[in-house]
Tab-separated table of C-alpha atoms in Angstrom:
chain	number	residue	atom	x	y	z
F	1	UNK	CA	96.705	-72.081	38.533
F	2	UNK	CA	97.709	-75.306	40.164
F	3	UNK	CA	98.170	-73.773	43.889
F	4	UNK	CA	93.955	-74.031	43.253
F	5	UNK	CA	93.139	-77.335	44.327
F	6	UNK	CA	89.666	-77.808	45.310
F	7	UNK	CA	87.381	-80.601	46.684
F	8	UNK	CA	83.800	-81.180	46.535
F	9	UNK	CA	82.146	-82.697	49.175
F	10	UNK	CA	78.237	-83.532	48.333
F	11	UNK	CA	75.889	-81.354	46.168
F	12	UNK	CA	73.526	-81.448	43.816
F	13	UNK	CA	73.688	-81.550	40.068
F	14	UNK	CA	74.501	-77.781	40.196
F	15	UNK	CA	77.962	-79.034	41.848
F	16	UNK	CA	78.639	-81.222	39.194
F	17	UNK	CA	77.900	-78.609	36.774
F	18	UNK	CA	81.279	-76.628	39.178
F	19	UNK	CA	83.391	-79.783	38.923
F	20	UNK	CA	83.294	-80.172	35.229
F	21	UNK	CA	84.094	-76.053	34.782
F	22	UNK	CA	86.803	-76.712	37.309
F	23	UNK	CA	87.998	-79.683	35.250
F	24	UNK	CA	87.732	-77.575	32.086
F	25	UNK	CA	89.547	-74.797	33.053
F	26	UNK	CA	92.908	-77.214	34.787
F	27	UNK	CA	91.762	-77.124	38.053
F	28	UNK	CA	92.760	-80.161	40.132
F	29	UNK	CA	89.674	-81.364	42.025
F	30	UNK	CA	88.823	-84.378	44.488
F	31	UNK	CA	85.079	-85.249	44.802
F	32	UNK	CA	83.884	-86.986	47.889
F	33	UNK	CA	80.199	-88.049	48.430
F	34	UNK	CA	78.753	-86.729	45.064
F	35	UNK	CA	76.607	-89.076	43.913
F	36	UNK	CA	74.498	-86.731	41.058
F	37	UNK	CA	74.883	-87.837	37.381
F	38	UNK	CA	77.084	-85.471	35.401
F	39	UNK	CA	80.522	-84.954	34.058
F	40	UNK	CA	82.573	-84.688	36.259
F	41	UNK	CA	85.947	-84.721	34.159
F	42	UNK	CA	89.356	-86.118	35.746
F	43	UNK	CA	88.260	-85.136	38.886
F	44	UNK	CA	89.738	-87.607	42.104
F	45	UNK	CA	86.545	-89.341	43.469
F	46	UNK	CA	88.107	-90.280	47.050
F	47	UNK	CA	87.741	-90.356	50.803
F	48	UNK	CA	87.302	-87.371	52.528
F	49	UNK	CA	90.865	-87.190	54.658
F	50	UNK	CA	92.269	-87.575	50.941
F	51	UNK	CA	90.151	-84.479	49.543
F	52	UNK	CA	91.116	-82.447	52.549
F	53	UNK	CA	94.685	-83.323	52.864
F	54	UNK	CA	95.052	-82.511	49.003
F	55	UNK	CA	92.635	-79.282	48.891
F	56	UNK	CA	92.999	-75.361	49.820
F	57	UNK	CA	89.429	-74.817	48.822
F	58	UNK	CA	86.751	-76.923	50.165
F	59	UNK	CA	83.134	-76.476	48.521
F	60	UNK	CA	80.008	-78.152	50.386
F	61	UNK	CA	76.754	-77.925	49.429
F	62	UNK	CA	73.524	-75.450	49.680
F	63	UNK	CA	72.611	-76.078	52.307
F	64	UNK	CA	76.139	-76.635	53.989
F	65	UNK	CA	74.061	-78.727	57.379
F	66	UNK	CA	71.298	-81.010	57.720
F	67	UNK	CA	69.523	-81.332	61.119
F	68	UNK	CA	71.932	-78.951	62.792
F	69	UNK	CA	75.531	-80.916	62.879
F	70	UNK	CA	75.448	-83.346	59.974
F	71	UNK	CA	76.692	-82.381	56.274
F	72	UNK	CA	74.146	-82.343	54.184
F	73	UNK	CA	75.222	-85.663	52.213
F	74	UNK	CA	72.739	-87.809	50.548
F	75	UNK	CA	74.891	-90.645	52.053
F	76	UNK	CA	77.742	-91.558	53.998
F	77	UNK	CA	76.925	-88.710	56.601
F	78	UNK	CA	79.592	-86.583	58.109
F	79	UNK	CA	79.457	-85.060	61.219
F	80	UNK	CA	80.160	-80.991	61.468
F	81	UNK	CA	82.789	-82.486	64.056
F	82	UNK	CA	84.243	-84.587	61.873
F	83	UNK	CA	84.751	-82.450	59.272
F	84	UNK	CA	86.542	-79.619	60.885
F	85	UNK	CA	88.761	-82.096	62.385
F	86	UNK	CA	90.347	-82.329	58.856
F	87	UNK	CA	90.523	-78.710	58.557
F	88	UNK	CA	93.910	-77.303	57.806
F	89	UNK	CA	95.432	-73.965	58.760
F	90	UNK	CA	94.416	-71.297	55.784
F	91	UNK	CA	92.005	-73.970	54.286
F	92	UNK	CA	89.063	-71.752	52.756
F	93	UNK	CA	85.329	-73.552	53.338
F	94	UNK	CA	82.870	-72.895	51.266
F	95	UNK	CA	79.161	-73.612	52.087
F	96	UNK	CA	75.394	-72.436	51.997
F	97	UNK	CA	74.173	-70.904	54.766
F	98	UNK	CA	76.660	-71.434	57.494
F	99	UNK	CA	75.524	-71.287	60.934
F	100	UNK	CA	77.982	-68.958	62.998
F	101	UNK	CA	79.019	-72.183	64.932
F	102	UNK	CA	79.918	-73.763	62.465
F	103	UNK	CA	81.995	-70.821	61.183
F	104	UNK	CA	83.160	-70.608	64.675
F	105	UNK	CA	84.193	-74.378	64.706
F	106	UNK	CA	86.131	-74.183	61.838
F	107	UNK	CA	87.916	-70.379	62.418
F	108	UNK	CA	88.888	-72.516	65.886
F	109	UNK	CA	91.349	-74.517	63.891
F	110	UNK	CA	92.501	-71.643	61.543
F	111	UNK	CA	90.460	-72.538	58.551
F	112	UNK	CA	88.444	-69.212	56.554
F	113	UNK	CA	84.842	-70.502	56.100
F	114	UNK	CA	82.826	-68.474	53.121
F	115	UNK	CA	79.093	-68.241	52.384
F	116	UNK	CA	78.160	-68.392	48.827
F	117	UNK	CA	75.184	-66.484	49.770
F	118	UNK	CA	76.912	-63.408	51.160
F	119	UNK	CA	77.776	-62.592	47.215
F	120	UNK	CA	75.207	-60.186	46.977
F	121	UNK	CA	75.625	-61.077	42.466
F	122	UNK	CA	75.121	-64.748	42.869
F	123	UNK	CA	72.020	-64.139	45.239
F	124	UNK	CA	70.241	-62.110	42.754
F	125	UNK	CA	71.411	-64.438	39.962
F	126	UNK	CA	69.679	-67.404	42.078
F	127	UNK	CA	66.852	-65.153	42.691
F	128	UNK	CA	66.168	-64.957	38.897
F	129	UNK	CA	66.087	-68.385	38.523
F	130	UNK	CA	63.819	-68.986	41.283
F	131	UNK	CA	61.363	-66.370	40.021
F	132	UNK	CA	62.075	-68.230	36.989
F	133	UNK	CA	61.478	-71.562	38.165
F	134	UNK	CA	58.230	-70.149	40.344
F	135	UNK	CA	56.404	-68.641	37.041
F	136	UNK	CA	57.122	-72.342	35.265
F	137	UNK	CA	55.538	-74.417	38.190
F	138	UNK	CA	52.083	-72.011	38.489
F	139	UNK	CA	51.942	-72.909	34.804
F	140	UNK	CA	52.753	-76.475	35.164
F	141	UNK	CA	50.539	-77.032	38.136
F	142	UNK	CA	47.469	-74.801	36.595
F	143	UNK	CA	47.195	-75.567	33.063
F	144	UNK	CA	46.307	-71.914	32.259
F	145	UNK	CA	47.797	-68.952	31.308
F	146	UNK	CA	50.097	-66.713	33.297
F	147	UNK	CA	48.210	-63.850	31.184
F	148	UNK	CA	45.133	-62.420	32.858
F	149	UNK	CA	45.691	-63.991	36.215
F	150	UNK	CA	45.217	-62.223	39.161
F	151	UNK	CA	49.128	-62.760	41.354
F	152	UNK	CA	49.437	-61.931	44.830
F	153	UNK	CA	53.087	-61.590	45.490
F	154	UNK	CA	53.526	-61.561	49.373
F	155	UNK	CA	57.294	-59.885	50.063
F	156	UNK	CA	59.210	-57.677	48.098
F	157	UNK	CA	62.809	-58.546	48.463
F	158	UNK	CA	65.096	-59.467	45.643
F	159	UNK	CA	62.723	-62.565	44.417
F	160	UNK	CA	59.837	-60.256	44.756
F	161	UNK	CA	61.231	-57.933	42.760
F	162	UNK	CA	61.929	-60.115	39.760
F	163	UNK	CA	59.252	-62.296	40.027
F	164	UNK	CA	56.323	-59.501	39.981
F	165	UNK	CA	58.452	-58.045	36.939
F	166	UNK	CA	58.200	-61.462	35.331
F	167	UNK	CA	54.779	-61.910	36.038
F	168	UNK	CA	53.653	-58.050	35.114
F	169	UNK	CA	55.282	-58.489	31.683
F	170	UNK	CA	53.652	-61.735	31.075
F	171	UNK	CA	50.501	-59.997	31.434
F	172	UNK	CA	49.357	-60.537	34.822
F	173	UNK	CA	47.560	-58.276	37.346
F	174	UNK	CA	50.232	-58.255	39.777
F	175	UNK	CA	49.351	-57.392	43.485
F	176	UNK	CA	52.670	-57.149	45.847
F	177	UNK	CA	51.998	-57.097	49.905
F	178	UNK	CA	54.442	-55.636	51.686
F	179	UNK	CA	55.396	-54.486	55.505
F	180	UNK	CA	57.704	-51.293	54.417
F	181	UNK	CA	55.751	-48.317	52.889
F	182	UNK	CA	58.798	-47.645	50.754
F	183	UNK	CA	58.630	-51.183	49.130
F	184	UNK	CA	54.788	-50.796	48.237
F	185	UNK	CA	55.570	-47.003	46.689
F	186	UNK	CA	58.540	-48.541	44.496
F	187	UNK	CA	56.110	-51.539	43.446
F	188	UNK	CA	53.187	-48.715	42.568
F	189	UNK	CA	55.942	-46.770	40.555
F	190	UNK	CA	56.609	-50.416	38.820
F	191	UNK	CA	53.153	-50.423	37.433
F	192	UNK	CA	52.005	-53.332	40.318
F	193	UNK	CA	49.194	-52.800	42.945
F	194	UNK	CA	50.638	-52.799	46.313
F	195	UNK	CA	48.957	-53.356	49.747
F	196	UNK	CA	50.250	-53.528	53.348
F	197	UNK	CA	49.638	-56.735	55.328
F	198	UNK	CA	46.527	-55.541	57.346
F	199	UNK	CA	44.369	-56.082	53.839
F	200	UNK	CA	46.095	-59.363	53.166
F	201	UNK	CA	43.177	-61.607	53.897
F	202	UNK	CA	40.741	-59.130	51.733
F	203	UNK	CA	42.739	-59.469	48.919
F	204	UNK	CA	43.624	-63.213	48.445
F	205	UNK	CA	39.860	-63.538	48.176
F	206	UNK	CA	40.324	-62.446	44.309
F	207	UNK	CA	43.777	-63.941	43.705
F	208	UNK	CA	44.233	-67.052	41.265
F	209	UNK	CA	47.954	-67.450	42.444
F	210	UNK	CA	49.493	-66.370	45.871
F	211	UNK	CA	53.215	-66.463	45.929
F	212	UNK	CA	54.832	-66.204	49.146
F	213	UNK	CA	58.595	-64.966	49.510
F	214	UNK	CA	58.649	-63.900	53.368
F	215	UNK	CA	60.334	-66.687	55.701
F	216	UNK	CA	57.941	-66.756	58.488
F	217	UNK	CA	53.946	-67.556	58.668
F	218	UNK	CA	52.016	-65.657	56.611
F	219	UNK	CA	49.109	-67.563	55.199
F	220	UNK	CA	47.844	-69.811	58.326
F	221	UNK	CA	44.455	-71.062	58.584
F	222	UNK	CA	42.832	-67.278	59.544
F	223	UNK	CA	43.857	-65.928	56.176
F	224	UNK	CA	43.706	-69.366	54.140
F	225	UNK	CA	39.928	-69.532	55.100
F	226	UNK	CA	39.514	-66.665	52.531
F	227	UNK	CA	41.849	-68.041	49.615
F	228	UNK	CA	39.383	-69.545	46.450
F	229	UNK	CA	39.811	-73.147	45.936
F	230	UNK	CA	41.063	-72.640	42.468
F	231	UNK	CA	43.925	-70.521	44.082
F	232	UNK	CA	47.302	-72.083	43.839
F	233	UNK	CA	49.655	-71.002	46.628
F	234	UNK	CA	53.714	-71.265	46.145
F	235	UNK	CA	55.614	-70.835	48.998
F	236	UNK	CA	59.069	-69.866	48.124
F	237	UNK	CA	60.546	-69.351	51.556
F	238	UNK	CA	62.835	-71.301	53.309
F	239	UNK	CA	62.345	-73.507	55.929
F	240	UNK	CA	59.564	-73.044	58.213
F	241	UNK	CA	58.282	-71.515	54.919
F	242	UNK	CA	55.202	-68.986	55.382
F	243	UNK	CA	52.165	-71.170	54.386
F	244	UNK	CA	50.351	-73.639	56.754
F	245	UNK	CA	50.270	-76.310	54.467
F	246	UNK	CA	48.432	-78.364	56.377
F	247	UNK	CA	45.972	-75.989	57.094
F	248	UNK	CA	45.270	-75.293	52.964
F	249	UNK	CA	45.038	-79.017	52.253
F	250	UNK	CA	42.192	-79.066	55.359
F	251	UNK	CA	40.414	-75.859	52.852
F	252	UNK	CA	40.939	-78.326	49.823
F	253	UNK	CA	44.087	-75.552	48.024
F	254	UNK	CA	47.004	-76.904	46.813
F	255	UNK	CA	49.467	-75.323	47.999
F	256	UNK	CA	53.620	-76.275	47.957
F	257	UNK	CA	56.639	-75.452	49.228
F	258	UNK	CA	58.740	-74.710	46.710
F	259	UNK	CA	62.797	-74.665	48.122
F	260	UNK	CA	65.915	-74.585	46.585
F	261	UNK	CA	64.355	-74.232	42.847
F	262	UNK	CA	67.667	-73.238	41.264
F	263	UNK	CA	69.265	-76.377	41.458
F	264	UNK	CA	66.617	-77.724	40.102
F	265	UNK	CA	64.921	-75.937	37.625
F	266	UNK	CA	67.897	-74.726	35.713
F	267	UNK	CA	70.994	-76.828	37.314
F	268	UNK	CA	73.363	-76.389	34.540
F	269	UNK	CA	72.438	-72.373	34.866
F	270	UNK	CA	73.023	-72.231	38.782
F	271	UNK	CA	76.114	-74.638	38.171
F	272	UNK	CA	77.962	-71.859	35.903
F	273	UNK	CA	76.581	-69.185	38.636
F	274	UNK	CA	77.863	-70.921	41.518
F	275	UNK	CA	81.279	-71.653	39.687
F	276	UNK	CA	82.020	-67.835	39.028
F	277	UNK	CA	80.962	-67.254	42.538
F	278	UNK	CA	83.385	-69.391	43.804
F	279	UNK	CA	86.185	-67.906	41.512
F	280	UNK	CA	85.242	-64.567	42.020
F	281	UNK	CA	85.003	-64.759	46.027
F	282	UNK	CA	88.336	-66.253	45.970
F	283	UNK	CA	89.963	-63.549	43.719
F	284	UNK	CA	88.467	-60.913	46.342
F	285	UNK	CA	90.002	-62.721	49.489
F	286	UNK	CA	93.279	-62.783	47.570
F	287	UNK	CA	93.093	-58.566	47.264
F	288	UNK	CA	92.453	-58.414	50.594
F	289	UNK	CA	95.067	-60.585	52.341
């Protein structure tokens, strides 16, 4: 077990949540830069030439990059530069949402670099807890029940698919917009209205929640202009997101951006996910080399 050493290099509380399993289980770990509350065992809190001199598997956070060539640290930044000049030869990298440069960068000096979010288990795992996390904060945020409400679910990926479950068995009339005809049949065979996006701004007339799910602008000020000002609109993309926000606030809606719920609506949960992600993407490398 012992030719496992990892370090952690930044995260949120879902990474302390990984260094206490790794701790648990024997795993010799070095923490750099991780300043969230937790237990983090008899893990090595050190420098980060220590962590990668010590380290074969090297987890950064979710996010792995903050405006484009900085680790996304809450302090002490690191530049992407900096970083892969620790690199070793066979040194595994794990991160969230790697940029193919930065993959590039650190393939250049013979490290393997390894999205989290290419494990198609952990995505839907996340997924559930952002539907999850989604459901709680229309709740939270309205003061009424998810029962009776009228949802407009824009997207029908692998969040849309939970969430309008979630929502449909909580006893909501669930509306799903989506581009493919085939998505819309499956959602209409799931008991859920379904519309394509050329009746998108007739709809969200009726809707008391929108949620959006699709990563590019949706709901700008031409659709918005129809939404109810009792509507509340979660945006669930990532970055752009698909809601003008600035444009609902000017038509009095609250609307919010809602990113990177799992790790922090149910930390301890996306911890334990992230942990047997780790594990099991290593285990699947080792098969194949």
């Amino acid at each position: 077990m012992n030719d496992r050493v990892f370090a952690v290099i930044g995260g949120d509380i879902r990474f302390s949540r990984v260094i206490e399993r790794l701790c648990q289980d024997g795993y010799p770990v070095y923490v750099v830069a991780h300043s969230c509350c937790g237990n983090i065992g008899n893990a090595v809190v050190c420098d980060l030439q220590t962590a990668m001199t010590a380290a074969n598997f090297v987890l950064l956070p979710i996010p792995a990059l903050r405006e484009g060539q900085m680790l996304n640290l809450s302090e002490n930044p690191i530049s992407e530069e900096v970083f892969c000049g620790y690199v070793r030869k066979g040194q595994t990298i794990f991160g969230g949402k790697l940029s193919e440069n930065f993959c590039e960068k650190i393939r250049e000096v013979s490290g393997y670099p390894l999205d989290y979010l290419t494990n198609e288990s952990m995505t839907v795992q996340n997924a559930m807890i952002t539907a999850e996390g989604a459901v709680s904060l229309a709740m939270q945020q309205r003061k009424e029940t998810i029962f009776g409400s009228r949802c407009l679910i824009m997207g029908y990926g692998r969040i849309g698919k939970i969430l309008s479950r979630y929502l449909h068995f909580m006893g909501a009339s669930v509306t799903v917009c989506a581009r493919k005809e085939s998505d819309r049949t499956w959602a209409k065979l799931c008991g859920y209205d379904a519309i394509s996006p050329s009746l998108l701004s007739e709809e969200v007339r009726s809707a008391d929640i929108l949620f959006n799910t699709v990563p590019y602008m949706i709901f700008d000020a031409s659709v918005l202009q129809f939404v109810q000002r009792r509507c509340f609109i979660v945006d669930l993309a990532s970055k752009p997101g698909g809601v003008d926000l600035k444009a609902a606030a000017d038509y009095g809606l609250t609307a919010v951006q809602a990113l990177s719920l799992p790790g922090k609506t149910a930390p301890i949960s996306a911890g334990d996910i992230l942990y047997q992600t780790v594990l099991s993407m290593i285990s699947e490398r080792s098969q194949q080399s």
